Coordinates of C-alpha atoms in Angstrom, one line a residue:
X1 CA 27.7 -13.3 -51.9
X2 CA 28.3 -15.7 -49.0
X3 CA 28.9 -12.9 -46.6
X4 CA 25.7 -11.2 -47.9
X5 CA 23.6 -14.2 -47.2
X6 CA 25.1 -14.6 -43.8
X7 CA 24.4 -11.0 -42.8
X8 CA 20.9 -11.3 -44.2
X9 CA 20.3 -14.4 -42.1
X10 CA 21.6 -12.7 -38.9
X11 CA 19.4 -9.6 -39.5
X12 CA 16.4 -11.9 -40.1
X13 CA 17.1 -13.7 -36.8
X14 CA 17.4 -10.3 -35.0
X15 CA 14.1 -9.0 -36.4
X16 CA 12.4 -12.2 -35.6
X17 CA 13.8 -12.2 -32.0
X18 CA 12.6 -8.6 -31.5
X19 CA 9.2 -9.4 -32.9
X20 CA 8.7 -12.4 -30.6
X21 CA 10.2 -10.5 -27.7
X22 CA 7.6 -7.8 -28.0
X23 CA 4.9 -10.5 -28.1
X24 CA 6.2 -12.1 -25.0
X25 CA 6.1 -8.9 -23.1
X26 CA 2.3 -8.8 -23.7
X27 CA 1.8 -12.0 -21.9
X28 CA 0.1 -11.4 -18.5
X29 CA 0.7 -13.7 -15.6
X30 CA -1.4 -14.7 -12.5
X31 CA 1.2 -14.2 -9.8
X32 CA 4.9 -14.4 -8.9
X33 CA 6.8 -16.7 -6.6
X34 CA 7.1 -13.9 -4.1
X35 CA 3.3 -13.2 -4.0
X36 CA 2.6 -16.9 -3.7
X37 CA 5.0 -17.0 -0.8
X38 CA 3.3 -14.0 0.9
X39 CA -0.2 -15.5 0.5
X40 CA 0.9 -18.9 1.8
X41 CA 2.5 -17.2 4.8
X42 CA -0.7 -15.3 5.5
X43 CA -2.6 -18.6 5.5
X44 CA 0.0 -20.2 7.8
X45 CA 0.0 -17.2 10.2
X46 CA -3.8 -17.2 10.5
X47 CA -3.9 -21.0 11.1
X48 CA -1.1 -21.0 13.7
X49 CA -2.1 -17.7 15.4
X50 CA -5.7 -18.6 15.8
X51 CA -4.9 -22.1 17.1
X52 CA -2.6 -20.6 19.7
X53 CA -5.3 -18.0 20.6
X54 CA -7.9 -20.7 21.0
X55 CA -5.5 -22.7 23.3
X56 CA -4.8 -19.6 25.5
X57 CA -8.5 -18.5 25.6
X58 CA -9.5 -18.0 29.2
X59 CA -13.1 -19.1 28.7
X60 CA -14.7 -22.1 27.0
X61 CA -14.2 -21.6 23.3
X62 CA -16.7 -23.8 21.4
X63 CA -15.2 -24.1 17.9
X64 CA -18.5 -24.5 16.0
X65 CA -20.5 -22.1 18.2
X66 CA -18.1 -19.4 19.2
X67 CA -17.2 -16.7 16.7
X68 CA -13.5 -16.3 15.9
X69 CA -13.6 -12.6 16.9
X70 CA -14.3 -13.7 20.5
X71 CA -10.6 -14.6 20.7
X72 CA -9.7 -10.9 20.5
X73 CA -11.9 -9.7 23.3
X74 CA -10.6 -8.3 26.6
X75 CA -12.8 -10.5 28.7
X76 CA -13.8 -14.1 27.9
X77 CA -17.5 -14.6 28.3
X78 CA -17.6 -11.1 29.8
X79 CA -15.9 -12.4 33.0
X80 CA -12.4 -13.7 32.7
X81 CA -9.4 -11.5 31.7
X82 CA -8.4 -12.7 28.3
X83 CA -5.1 -10.9 27.7
X84 CA -3.0 -13.7 26.3
X85 CA -5.5 -14.8 23.7
X86 CA -6.1 -11.2 22.8
X87 CA -2.4 -10.5 22.2
X88 CA -2.0 -13.6 20.0
X89 CA -5.1 -12.6 18.1
X90 CA -4.0 -9.0 17.6
X91 CA -0.5 -10.1 16.6
X92 CA -1.9 -12.5 14.0
X93 CA -4.1 -9.8 12.5
X94 CA -1.2 -7.2 12.4
X95 CA 1.2 -9.7 10.8
X96 CA -1.5 -10.6 8.3
X97 CA -2.0 -6.9 7.5
X98 CA 1.7 -6.4 6.9
X99 CA 1.9 -9.4 4.6
X100 CA -1.2 -8.3 2.6
X101 CA 0.4 -4.9 2.3
X102 CA 3.4 -6.6 0.8
X103 CA 1.2 -8.4 -1.7
X104 CA -0.4 -5.1 -2.7
X105 CA 3.0 -3.5 -3.3
X106 CA 4.1 -6.6 -5.3
X107 CA 1.2 -6.0 -7.6
X108 CA 2.3 -2.4 -8.0
X109 CA 5.4 -3.4 -9.9
X110 CA 5.9 -3.1 -13.6
X111 CA 5.2 -6.8 -14.1
X112 CA 2.3 -7.5 -16.4
X113 CA -0.3 -9.1 -14.1
X114 CA -3.8 -10.1 -15.0
X115 CA -6.3 -7.8 -13.3
X116 CA -3.3 -6.0 -11.9
X117 CA -5.1 -2.8 -10.6
X118 CA -8.0 -4.8 -9.1
X119 CA -5.7 -7.2 -7.3
X120 CA -3.7 -4.3 -5.9
X121 CA -6.8 -2.5 -4.5
X122 CA -8.2 -5.8 -3.0
X123 CA -4.8 -6.5 -1.3
X124 CA -4.5 -3.0 0.2
X125 CA -8.2 -3.1 1.3
X126 CA -7.6 -6.5 3.0
X127 CA -4.6 -5.1 4.8
X128 CA -6.6 -2.3 6.2
X129 CA -9.3 -4.7 7.2
X130 CA -6.9 -6.9 9.2
X131 CA -6.0 -3.8 11.3
X132 CA -9.6 -2.7 11.9
X133 CA -10.7 -6.2 12.9
X134 CA -8.4 -5.9 15.9
X135 CA -11.0 -3.6 17.5
X136 CA -12.8 -5.8 20.1
X137 CA -16.3 -6.4 18.8
X138 CA -17.8 -6.1 22.3
X139 CA -16.5 -2.5 22.6
X140 CA -16.1 -1.2 19.0
X141 CA -18.6 -3.4 17.2
X142 CA -19.1 -1.2 14.1
X143 CA -15.3 -0.9 13.5
X144 CA -14.9 -4.6 14.0
X145 CA -17.7 -5.4 11.5
X146 CA -16.2 -3.0 8.9
X147 CA -12.8 -4.7 9.4
X148 CA -14.3 -8.1 8.9
X149 CA -16.0 -7.0 5.7
X150 CA -12.7 -5.5 4.4
X151 CA -11.0 -8.8 5.1
X152 CA -13.5 -11.4 3.8
X153 CA -14.7 -9.4 0.8
X154 CA -11.2 -8.8 -0.7
X155 CA -10.0 -12.3 0.0
X156 CA -13.1 -13.6 -1.7
X157 CA -12.4 -11.3 -4.6
X158 CA -8.7 -12.4 -4.9
X159 CA -9.7 -16.1 -4.6
X160 CA -12.3 -15.6 -7.3
X161 CA -9.9 -13.8 -9.7
X162 CA -7.1 -16.4 -9.2
X163 CA -9.5 -19.3 -9.8
X164 CA -10.8 -17.7 -13.0
X165 CA -7.3 -16.9 -14.3
X166 CA -6.1 -20.5 -13.8
X167 CA -9.3 -21.9 -15.4
X168 CA -7.5 -22.8 -18.7
X169 CA -4.9 -24.8 -16.9
X170 CA -7.2 -27.0 -14.6
X171 CA -10.0 -29.4 -15.3
X172 CA -13.6 -28.4 -15.4
X173 CA -14.3 -30.5 -12.3
X174 CA -11.6 -28.8 -10.4
X175 CA -12.8 -25.3 -11.4
X176 CA -16.4 -26.2 -10.4
X177 CA -15.1 -27.6 -7.1
X178 CA -13.3 -24.3 -6.4
X179 CA -16.5 -22.3 -7.1
X180 CA -18.7 -24.7 -5.2
X181 CA -16.8 -24.4 -1.9
X182 CA -15.9 -20.7 -2.4
X183 CA -19.3 -19.4 -3.4
X184 CA -21.3 -21.9 -1.3
X185 CA -19.5 -21.3 2.0
X186 CA -19.2 -17.5 1.7
X187 CA -22.8 -16.9 0.5
X188 CA -24.1 -19.3 3.2
X189 CA -22.3 -17.5 5.9
X190 CA -23.4 -14.1 4.6
X191 CA -27.1 -15.2 4.5
X192 CA -26.9 -16.8 7.9
X193 CA -25.2 -13.9 9.5
X194 CA -27.6 -11.3 8.1
X195 CA -30.6 -13.3 9.2
X196 CA -29.2 -14.1 12.6
X197 CA -29.3 -17.9 12.2
X198 CA -27.6 -19.6 15.1
X199 CA -25.4 -21.8 12.9
X200 CA -23.7 -18.8 11.3
X201 CA -20.5 -19.3 13.4
X202 CA -20.1 -22.8 12.0
X203 CA -20.6 -21.4 8.5
X204 CA -17.9 -18.8 9.4
X205 CA -15.3 -21.6 9.8
X206 CA -16.2 -23.2 6.5
X207 CA -16.0 -19.8 4.8
X208 CA -12.5 -19.1 6.2
X209 CA -11.4 -22.6 5.2
X210 CA -12.7 -22.3 1.7
X211 CA -10.9 -19.0 1.2
X212 CA -7.6 -20.6 2.3
X213 CA -8.0 -23.7 0.1
X214 CA -8.9 -21.8 -3.1
X215 CA -6.2 -19.1 -2.6
X216 CA -3.5 -21.7 -1.8
X217 CA -4.3 -24.0 -4.7
X218 CA -5.1 -21.3 -7.3
X219 CA -1.9 -19.3 -6.7
X220 CA 0.2 -22.4 -6.9
X221 CA -1.5 -23.5 -10.1
X222 CA -0.9 -20.1 -11.6
X223 CA 2.7 -20.1 -10.5
X224 CA 3.4 -23.5 -12.0
X225 CA 1.9 -22.4 -15.3
X226 CA 3.7 -19.0 -15.4
X227 CA 7.0 -20.2 -14.1
X228 CA 7.4 -23.8 -15.2
X229 CA 11.0 -25.0 -15.3
X230 CA 10.9 -25.5 -19.0
X231 CA 9.7 -21.9 -19.7
X232 CA 11.9 -20.0 -17.2
X233 CA 14.4 -19.1 -19.9
X234 CA 11.5 -17.8 -22.1
X235 CA 9.9 -15.4 -19.7
X236 CA 10.4 -11.6 -20.4
X237 CA 11.8 -11.0 -16.9
X238 CA 14.1 -12.7 -14.4
X239 CA 12.9 -14.8 -11.5
X240 CA 15.7 -13.3 -9.5
X241 CA 14.0 -10.0 -9.6
X242 CA 11.2 -11.1 -7.2
X243 CA 13.6 -12.4 -4.5
X244 CA 15.3 -9.0 -4.6
X245 CA 12.1 -7.4 -3.3
X246 CA 12.6 -9.2 0.1

């Protein structure tokens, strides 16, 4: 009888473990440590690359008045040869494209992500946009504009998705702050650019900054929630797996 109760208890634990194991597999996460690292690297690459391109610009680059794309033109102010700034600008865009491609492939894995398919499409589209934006806007204006749209639009979509997914884990004021700077800056820039308002280049800088801020904080908030130290042993997959993708 004693052995019978012991076997029954073991079977009960096994059934209960399998039951809860199946439930855990249904849990969808925001991102992984690898994806967070890629996105953080994209932000760092853009900041450092554009700062170097500004420093090597052969003309007078006015931060609040000059568009960022002028860093990637062959001639500064249509006069001075701008090869060094152009090379840094192009290298920044190519490296960002590669990193966003890696983000897209990371979302293609069998890990249960929230909005998995949409994040994958946005990441790949953004990667293509970074390549198209290399086209100098003074020569290939249409291609450059398409590239800029493919970059800003998907990054805005990813920032919006991440901020919505981490909403249960942040305060209402923090969520509203994210939406205020994200929607306010991007919509302001879009309206000013379409209407030809002279201050659109200043709004462009605020839009880029808002994307970086929301993406950086939202991905880290999601990561801390999905992979907190106390829950690492309870996740349905190993953290080691993500580092193996490098």
